[in-house]
Amino acid sequence: MPRGRRERLRRRRALSESRAGLTRPERACSRNRELELYENQKCFLLFLSRFLAHSIVEHLKSQQKVRVAEAQRTERSVTPDMSSTQEGEHPLERAGAAPESLPGMETEAQASKSSLTNLSTEIEFSENLHEIKSWEDKSTANWHQMLRVSESQAFKARVLKAQAWEIQASEAHRRASQTRHTSVLEMDATQALKQKPLPEKVQATEKEKCEILFTRPCWSNKIEYILTQVGYSMKISSLWHFFILWLHNGGCSFLIIYILMLFLVGVPLLFLEMAAGQRIRQSSIGVWKVISAWIGGVGYTSFMVCFITGLYLNVINVWTLFYLSQSFQFPVPWEKCPLLENSSDFDPECARTTPSLYFWYRLTLKASDRIEDGGSPVFSLNLFLLVSWCLIGAFMINGLKSTGKIMLVLVPAPYFIILCFLFRSLLLEGAAFGFQHLMLVKISAMYNMNVWCQAGNQVLFALGLGLGPVVSLSSHMYPSTNCLSDALIVALVNLFTMLLVTSFSFCVLGFWATVITHRCSEKNAETLVKLVAMGKLPLEAQPPPNLTANPTSVFNSWLNSLPQPIKHMVFGYVTECNLEKQFLKVKEGPSFAFVAFIETMSFIPGSVFWSILFFLLLLILGLISMIGIMQGILIPFQNTFSSFRKSTKLLTDPMFPPVVVFGFMFLCDLFFTRPSGIYYIRLLSEYWIVLPIIITIILENMAVGWAYGARRFLEDLAIVWGSPASAIIRWLWCFLCPIVLVALFVITLIHLSLKSITYVAWDSSSSKEVLRQYPSWALLVMIALFLIVILPIPTYFVYCLAHRISFTSTSQGKPIISFKSLPLIQPKPSKEVHKEETL
């Protein structure tokens, strides 16, 4: 410390002490203590300065060793070998002429420049360090001066070495960028890179670039994306279930309830899944981990539910292919009963029932009488099972590229077929009766809580929520796309499709009920004629002969005109032929399409043509929905396991996951092609799947609405879109949707607990459908499967609780985005790179 400043401090301290009232001895004692403290501080700072200087020197030595090693490695990489020297060709010239072809050399040159900068910075730091220590005594200052001189000399030596190394690297880089055409250079550069691996730092950088560029390809255009989402939502099971609910739950009243549930619950939740996948750009497994770690197990649950759903939905495609193969013959085999071998008589089992019902249970399914009866898989179905999986694999062979192009053809095709059926059904007899039931309104259904519950569940099933494909498919869309409009388009197209299918279904089934009733009246008339001829009935019971025009109306009018005693006698020998009851006999499940519709096709003139067209419709709908489901299975596989992204081919590489997954699912599907497989499919589709889906959707809503925050999530979307989303969405996510979903879960759980778990089985002894109750072991299997798919949710919850992980997102106040899944916007540099899009 300078002497003048020390004197001023002494005077100021003496003045303060005199004001404080200290005596002279006390002031002396205080000054001695301060001097002692000052000397201690001085010794400590001296020791600290020497320790820092020694550490700096050691650090610079270690850095110099690293730089010398890097310079030697660069010299070896740029030194020409003897053979190429004799030929007058430098090896770096063979490696490529473009600087871009030598990323390792470019990185080394950049490292040399940064090393010079670091050296100059270290020199300045050292000089500043010694200037700060100017308060020390002369001996200490002299020691530091000597140290500074020695360090400056060492620095200068290192700078000279680094400059020489930089000149050598730049000269090698200049010579490497002088000659040759691009095609030859790319080939030789590849060979050179194979011979000499890049440094670890460069390799890590290239790996990260590959992760960014190739793991998240985007759709070619928005139309392909929308059509894929629409195709996934057009599941056959949801289409016929919507018709059954309309028929038995109030007609147009059910439609009003369904539309309310669709726009208040369905569209917001569909927008939620689309926005989550599109914003975070990960599959259904990873997206919920990013939003909230506590709810990270939801992705695994939705993946397993999607896997099981894909298993039994593809069996419907198998049945369709079998029927389609049998349609190319006249008459179609379900129009008449088959004959016995070496006989002119019909099969007695078929004679006791209808030909369509016999063909469905005995020839297609070869169904057992009970679920307990096992049996090996049906060989005729196994062949078509293999064909179905091969078709799906062929459509997905090139990932999003082939899937989008296939959807451009397959999704619009069903609408042309549906319109053909609609126009044809309007010309059928009984279409007016079916149309009357279509427009029927029951006000009492509006107050029925069960109807509201079934409408809500149908909304979730129809849009495919909670299974994962919506999230996975939207994760390949550009983040700047307004997915709210996408959700509205998908929901409206799905509603329009179900209305079209329901309209022509009512007309067709009106025709079916009319034909069945006419045949019933004709059969009753024949029975009465035989009884009158045998003398068991009086002549007054003789039916009118002219029943060809309108048998049901003529027969019922004659029957009502009979005297009361004779009417009672006639009722004892005839069956009731009621058009209304026959129309309402339509049952839910696969028999709706493969029994009632098929029987109707056999009544229409040109039954072969209409049967082929109908099964083509079912096949296309089944395949496009399975493509969406398989994307929801394969995309999480490829995002979760990075080794699955290395293959560039689908069907020729046995290690690529689609081949493995398709093969595994084919083996699992053999269980459902057994004689009792139809009963397990009904158990899963009618009783099991509803609860896991509702639980999954509830937790997804909780993750976005509460854990991450609906307001914050919408603000993130507004930043990307450039315009804010509607505040109504936040209100629906936070309040209405959770309440409705919890109510659906509670009502469904109560309904399943009070309802008898039954199934419709085939009784071969009576050739009729009978209602049986599922055994207790089947219910235990259903409960165990439910617990297995739900297990990841509490597992993740307990893990996060044990490790004290926050319930909310870890990136509070920051928009969420996955760095490794940025959109692929730049064009591919080569064909090999373009193949990495395969999913």
Short mmCIF file of C-alpha atoms in Angstrom, two decimals, residues 121-396:
data_model
loop_
_atom_site.label_atom_id
_atom_site.label_comp_id
_atom_site.label_asym_id
_atom_site.label_seq_id
_atom_site.Cartn_x
_atom_site.Cartn_y
_atom_site.Cartn_z
CA THR A 121 -5.89 -14.57 -23.40
CA GLU A 122 -3.81 -16.55 -20.92
CA ILE A 123 -0.88 -14.12 -21.37
CA GLU A 124 -3.15 -11.17 -20.67
CA PHE A 125 -4.57 -12.92 -17.64
CA SER A 126 -1.10 -13.60 -16.28
CA GLU A 127 -0.01 -9.98 -16.78
CA ASN A 128 -3.14 -8.66 -15.08
CA LEU A 129 -2.62 -11.05 -12.22
CA HIS A 130 0.84 -9.62 -11.52
CA GLU A 131 -0.35 -6.05 -11.79
CA ILE A 132 -2.94 -6.70 -9.10
CA LYS A 133 -0.20 -7.87 -6.73
CA SER A 134 1.75 -4.59 -6.84
CA TRP A 135 1.07 -3.97 -3.13
CA GLU A 136 3.62 -6.64 -2.09
CA ASP A 137 7.14 -5.78 -0.99
CA LYS A 138 10.09 -5.55 -3.32
CA SER A 139 11.34 -9.07 -2.76
CA THR A 140 7.97 -10.51 -3.61
CA ALA A 141 7.62 -8.17 -6.60
CA ASN A 142 11.03 -9.26 -7.88
CA TRP A 143 10.04 -12.91 -7.54
CA HIS A 144 6.87 -12.29 -9.53
CA GLN A 145 8.77 -10.38 -12.16
CA MET A 146 11.10 -13.32 -12.64
CA LEU A 147 8.15 -15.64 -12.80
CA ARG A 148 6.43 -13.40 -15.35
CA VAL A 149 9.53 -13.35 -17.53
CA SER A 150 9.85 -17.14 -17.47
CA GLU A 151 6.16 -17.63 -18.21
CA SER A 152 6.26 -15.09 -21.05
CA GLN A 153 9.15 -16.96 -22.60
CA ALA A 154 7.26 -20.23 -22.30
CA PHE A 155 4.21 -18.61 -23.82
CA LYS A 156 6.19 -17.26 -26.74
CA ALA A 157 7.63 -20.70 -27.42
CA ARG A 158 4.19 -22.27 -27.36
CA VAL A 159 2.81 -19.54 -29.62
CA LEU A 160 5.57 -20.20 -32.14
CA LYS A 161 4.82 -23.94 -32.11
CA ALA A 162 1.11 -23.33 -32.50
CA GLN A 163 1.71 -20.93 -35.39
CA ALA A 164 3.90 -23.49 -37.12
CA TRP A 165 1.24 -26.15 -36.57
CA GLU A 166 -1.44 -23.81 -37.99
CA ILE A 167 0.67 -23.03 -41.07
CA GLN A 168 1.16 -26.74 -41.68
CA ALA A 169 -2.56 -27.50 -41.31
CA SER A 170 -3.59 -24.60 -43.58
CA GLU A 171 -1.08 -25.68 -46.21
CA ALA A 172 -2.48 -29.21 -46.15
CA HIS A 173 -6.01 -27.84 -46.39
CA ARG A 174 -5.01 -25.62 -49.36
CA ARG A 175 -3.46 -28.54 -51.22
CA ALA A 176 -6.50 -30.71 -50.51
CA SER A 177 -8.84 -28.19 -52.15
CA GLN A 178 -7.15 -27.80 -55.51
CA THR A 179 -8.37 -30.42 -58.01
CA ARG A 180 -10.82 -33.07 -59.31
CA HIS A 181 -14.43 -33.53 -60.19
CA THR A 182 -17.10 -33.86 -57.52
CA SER A 183 -18.18 -37.46 -58.24
CA VAL A 184 -14.62 -38.87 -58.06
CA LEU A 185 -13.87 -36.76 -55.01
CA GLU A 186 -16.91 -38.00 -53.08
CA MET A 187 -15.95 -41.63 -53.73
CA ASP A 188 -12.31 -41.16 -52.78
CA ALA A 189 -13.22 -39.04 -49.75
CA THR A 190 -15.42 -41.85 -48.50
CA GLN A 191 -12.50 -44.27 -48.84
CA ALA A 192 -10.16 -41.88 -47.07
CA LEU A 193 -12.59 -41.41 -44.19
CA LYS A 194 -12.98 -45.18 -43.87
CA GLN A 195 -9.20 -45.54 -43.62
CA LYS A 196 -8.73 -42.78 -41.05
CA PRO A 197 -11.45 -42.19 -38.41
CA LEU A 198 -12.24 -38.66 -37.43
CA PRO A 199 -11.35 -37.36 -33.99
CA GLU A 200 -13.80 -38.14 -31.22
CA LYS A 201 -15.06 -34.59 -30.99
CA VAL A 202 -15.82 -34.47 -34.71
CA GLN A 203 -17.49 -37.89 -34.59
CA ALA A 204 -19.78 -36.78 -31.79
CA THR A 205 -20.73 -33.70 -33.75
CA GLU A 206 -21.56 -35.72 -36.84
CA LYS A 207 -23.62 -38.14 -34.73
CA GLU A 208 -25.63 -35.29 -33.29
CA LYS A 209 -26.20 -33.92 -36.80
CA CYS A 210 -27.50 -37.31 -37.92
CA GLU A 211 -29.84 -37.39 -34.94
CA ILE A 212 -31.20 -33.99 -35.90
CA LEU A 213 -31.47 -34.63 -39.61
CA PHE A 214 -32.74 -38.16 -39.90
CA THR A 215 -34.78 -39.20 -36.87
CA ARG A 216 -37.77 -36.96 -37.54
CA PRO A 217 -38.73 -36.78 -41.22
CA CYS A 218 -41.75 -34.67 -42.07
CA TRP A 219 -44.76 -35.32 -44.25
CA SER A 220 -44.41 -34.34 -47.89
CA ASN A 221 -47.50 -32.15 -47.65
CA LYS A 222 -50.36 -31.45 -45.32
CA ILE A 223 -52.91 -33.36 -47.41
CA GLU A 224 -51.11 -36.66 -46.87
CA TYR A 225 -50.99 -36.00 -43.13
CA ILE A 226 -54.69 -35.14 -42.89
CA LEU A 227 -55.68 -38.16 -44.99
CA THR A 228 -53.60 -40.45 -42.77
CA GLN A 229 -55.29 -39.10 -39.64
CA VAL A 230 -58.71 -39.47 -41.32
CA GLY A 231 -57.89 -43.01 -42.47
CA TYR A 232 -56.85 -44.00 -38.96
CA SER A 233 -60.14 -42.73 -37.55
CA MET A 234 -62.23 -44.70 -40.09
CA LYS A 235 -62.18 -47.98 -38.17
CA ILE A 236 -64.84 -50.52 -39.17
CA SER A 237 -65.75 -51.30 -35.58
CA SER A 238 -66.47 -47.64 -34.76
CA LEU A 239 -68.60 -47.25 -37.91
CA TRP A 240 -70.96 -50.12 -37.19
CA HIS A 241 -71.00 -49.28 -33.46
CA PHE A 242 -72.19 -45.76 -34.31
CA PHE A 243 -75.03 -47.23 -36.38
CA ILE A 244 -76.09 -49.57 -33.55
CA LEU A 245 -76.05 -46.72 -31.02
CA TRP A 246 -78.15 -44.57 -33.36
CA LEU A 247 -80.64 -47.41 -33.80
CA HIS A 248 -81.09 -48.33 -30.13
CA ASN A 249 -80.47 -44.98 -28.35
CA GLY A 250 -82.97 -42.47 -29.65
CA GLY A 251 -82.14 -41.93 -33.33
CA CYS A 252 -81.51 -38.25 -34.05
CA SER A 253 -81.50 -37.54 -30.31
CA PHE A 254 -78.34 -39.61 -30.07
CA LEU A 255 -76.87 -37.60 -32.96
CA ILE A 256 -77.46 -34.33 -31.08
CA ILE A 257 -75.77 -35.73 -27.97
CA TYR A 258 -72.90 -37.06 -30.05
CA ILE A 259 -72.27 -33.72 -31.77
CA LEU A 260 -72.22 -31.92 -28.41
CA MET A 261 -69.73 -34.41 -27.00
CA LEU A 262 -67.66 -34.23 -30.19
CA PHE A 263 -67.12 -30.47 -30.15
CA LEU A 264 -66.93 -30.00 -26.37
CA VAL A 265 -64.71 -32.98 -25.58
CA GLY A 266 -63.56 -34.79 -28.72
CA VAL A 267 -62.11 -31.90 -30.72
CA PRO A 268 -60.24 -30.32 -27.74
CA LEU A 269 -58.70 -33.67 -26.81
CA LEU A 270 -57.80 -34.43 -30.43
CA PHE A 271 -56.20 -30.99 -30.65
CA LEU A 272 -54.34 -31.71 -27.40
CA GLU A 273 -52.77 -34.91 -28.76
CA MET A 274 -51.95 -33.33 -32.12
CA ALA A 275 -50.39 -30.26 -30.50
CA ALA A 276 -48.35 -32.34 -28.03
CA GLY A 277 -46.87 -34.53 -30.74
CA GLN A 278 -46.34 -31.69 -33.20
CA ARG A 279 -44.76 -29.35 -30.65
CA ILE A 280 -42.48 -31.79 -28.80
CA ARG A 281 -41.82 -33.90 -31.92
CA GLN A 282 -41.62 -37.23 -30.18
CA SER A 283 -43.67 -40.39 -30.29
CA SER A 284 -46.47 -41.35 -27.92
CA ILE A 285 -43.96 -42.81 -25.45
CA GLY A 286 -41.56 -39.88 -25.17
CA VAL A 287 -43.92 -36.90 -25.44
CA TRP A 288 -45.54 -37.35 -22.02
CA LYS A 289 -42.16 -37.78 -20.30
CA VAL A 290 -41.20 -34.33 -21.55
CA ILE A 291 -44.44 -32.70 -20.47
CA SER A 292 -44.54 -34.30 -17.00
CA ALA A 293 -42.27 -37.06 -15.75
CA TRP A 294 -44.89 -38.19 -13.23
CA ILE A 295 -47.24 -39.12 -16.07
CA GLY A 296 -44.49 -40.60 -18.26
CA GLY A 297 -45.93 -44.10 -17.93
CA VAL A 298 -48.98 -43.10 -19.97
CA GLY A 299 -46.97 -43.52 -23.17
CA TYR A 300 -46.20 -47.16 -22.42
CA THR A 301 -49.82 -47.84 -21.49
CA SER A 302 -51.12 -46.35 -24.74
CA PHE A 303 -48.49 -48.32 -26.67
CA MET A 304 -49.63 -51.65 -25.20
CA VAL A 305 -53.31 -50.85 -25.71
CA CYS A 306 -52.58 -49.89 -29.32
CA PHE A 307 -50.70 -53.15 -29.81
CA ILE A 308 -53.59 -55.27 -28.51
CA THR A 309 -56.12 -53.26 -30.51
CA GLY A 310 -54.12 -53.79 -33.67
CA LEU A 311 -54.13 -57.53 -33.08
CA TYR A 312 -57.87 -58.07 -33.06
CA LEU A 313 -58.70 -55.33 -35.59
CA ASN A 314 -56.52 -57.01 -38.20
CA VAL A 315 -58.53 -60.22 -37.76
CA ILE A 316 -61.46 -58.32 -39.28
CA ASN A 317 -59.32 -57.82 -42.38
CA VAL A 318 -58.70 -61.57 -42.40
CA TRP A 319 -62.45 -62.31 -42.41
CA THR A 320 -62.94 -59.72 -45.15
CA LEU A 321 -60.27 -61.29 -47.35
CA PHE A 322 -61.83 -64.72 -46.88
CA TYR A 323 -65.28 -63.45 -47.87
CA LEU A 324 -63.82 -61.52 -50.79
CA SER A 325 -62.15 -64.67 -52.11
CA GLN A 326 -65.50 -66.50 -51.93
CA SER A 327 -67.38 -63.73 -53.74
CA PHE A 328 -66.07 -64.58 -57.23
CA GLN A 329 -68.63 -67.32 -57.83
CA PHE A 330 -72.28 -67.43 -58.74
CA PRO A 331 -74.32 -67.90 -56.72
CA VAL A 332 -72.38 -66.70 -53.71
CA PRO A 333 -71.92 -69.50 -51.13
CA TRP A 334 -73.90 -67.70 -48.40
CA GLU A 335 -76.98 -67.46 -50.58
CA LYS A 336 -77.90 -71.16 -50.39
CA CYS A 337 -77.12 -74.04 -48.07
CA PRO A 338 -74.41 -76.45 -49.25
CA LEU A 339 -75.28 -79.98 -50.30
CA LEU A 340 -74.09 -83.05 -48.50
CA GLU A 341 -71.39 -85.13 -50.11
CA ASN A 342 -72.75 -87.73 -52.53
CA SER A 343 -76.26 -86.53 -51.86
CA SER A 344 -78.83 -84.09 -53.17
CA ASP A 345 -79.94 -83.04 -49.70
CA PHE A 346 -78.87 -79.85 -47.95
CA ASP A 347 -76.73 -79.87 -44.84
CA PRO A 348 -79.22 -80.35 -41.98
CA GLU A 349 -77.31 -77.92 -39.74
CA CYS A 350 -77.70 -75.21 -42.40
CA ALA A 351 -81.33 -76.14 -43.03
CA ARG A 352 -82.20 -75.30 -39.42
CA THR A 353 -80.87 -71.73 -39.81
CA THR A 354 -80.12 -69.17 -42.52
CA PRO A 355 -77.36 -69.77 -45.11
CA SER A 356 -75.54 -66.56 -44.18
CA LEU A 357 -75.45 -67.47 -40.49
CA TYR A 358 -74.26 -70.99 -41.27
CA PHE A 359 -71.53 -69.72 -43.58
CA TRP A 360 -70.34 -67.25 -40.93
CA TYR A 361 -70.08 -69.60 -37.96
CA ARG A 362 -69.42 -73.00 -39.55
CA LEU A 363 -67.47 -72.32 -42.75
CA THR A 364 -65.61 -69.09 -41.93
CA LEU A 365 -64.93 -69.18 -38.19
CA LYS A 366 -65.48 -72.90 -37.65
CA ALA A 367 -66.66 -71.59 -34.28
CA SER A 368 -66.77 -73.74 -31.18
CA ASP A 369 -69.84 -73.94 -28.99
CA ARG A 370 -68.10 -72.38 -25.98
CA ILE A 371 -65.10 -70.23 -25.20
CA GLU A 372 -63.66 -73.07 -23.15
CA ASP A 373 -63.37 -75.23 -26.27
CA GLY A 374 -59.96 -74.68 -27.75
CA GLY A 375 -58.60 -75.96 -31.01
CA SER A 376 -55.84 -75.18 -33.46
CA PRO A 377 -55.94 -72.07 -35.67
CA VAL A 378 -58.12 -72.36 -38.75
CA PHE A 379 -55.84 -72.99 -41.71
CA SER A 380 -58.00 -71.14 -44.24
CA LEU A 381 -57.85 -68.00 -42.06
CA ASN A 382 -54.11 -68.31 -41.41
CA LEU A 383 -53.36 -67.91 -45.10
CA PHE A 384 -55.35 -64.69 -45.32
CA LEU A 385 -53.80 -63.52 -42.06
CA LEU A 386 -50.39 -63.70 -43.72
CA VAL A 387 -51.75 -61.88 -46.79
CA SER A 388 -53.16 -59.11 -44.61
CA TRP A 389 -49.86 -58.46 -42.84
CA CYS A 390 -48.00 -58.52 -46.15
CA LEU A 391 -50.37 -55.90 -47.58
CA ILE A 392 -49.85 -53.62 -44.60
CA GLY A 393 -46.08 -54.07 -44.82
CA ALA A 394 -46.09 -53.32 -48.55
CA PHE A 395 -47.99 -50.08 -47.98
CA MET A 396 -45.50 -49.00 -45.31
#
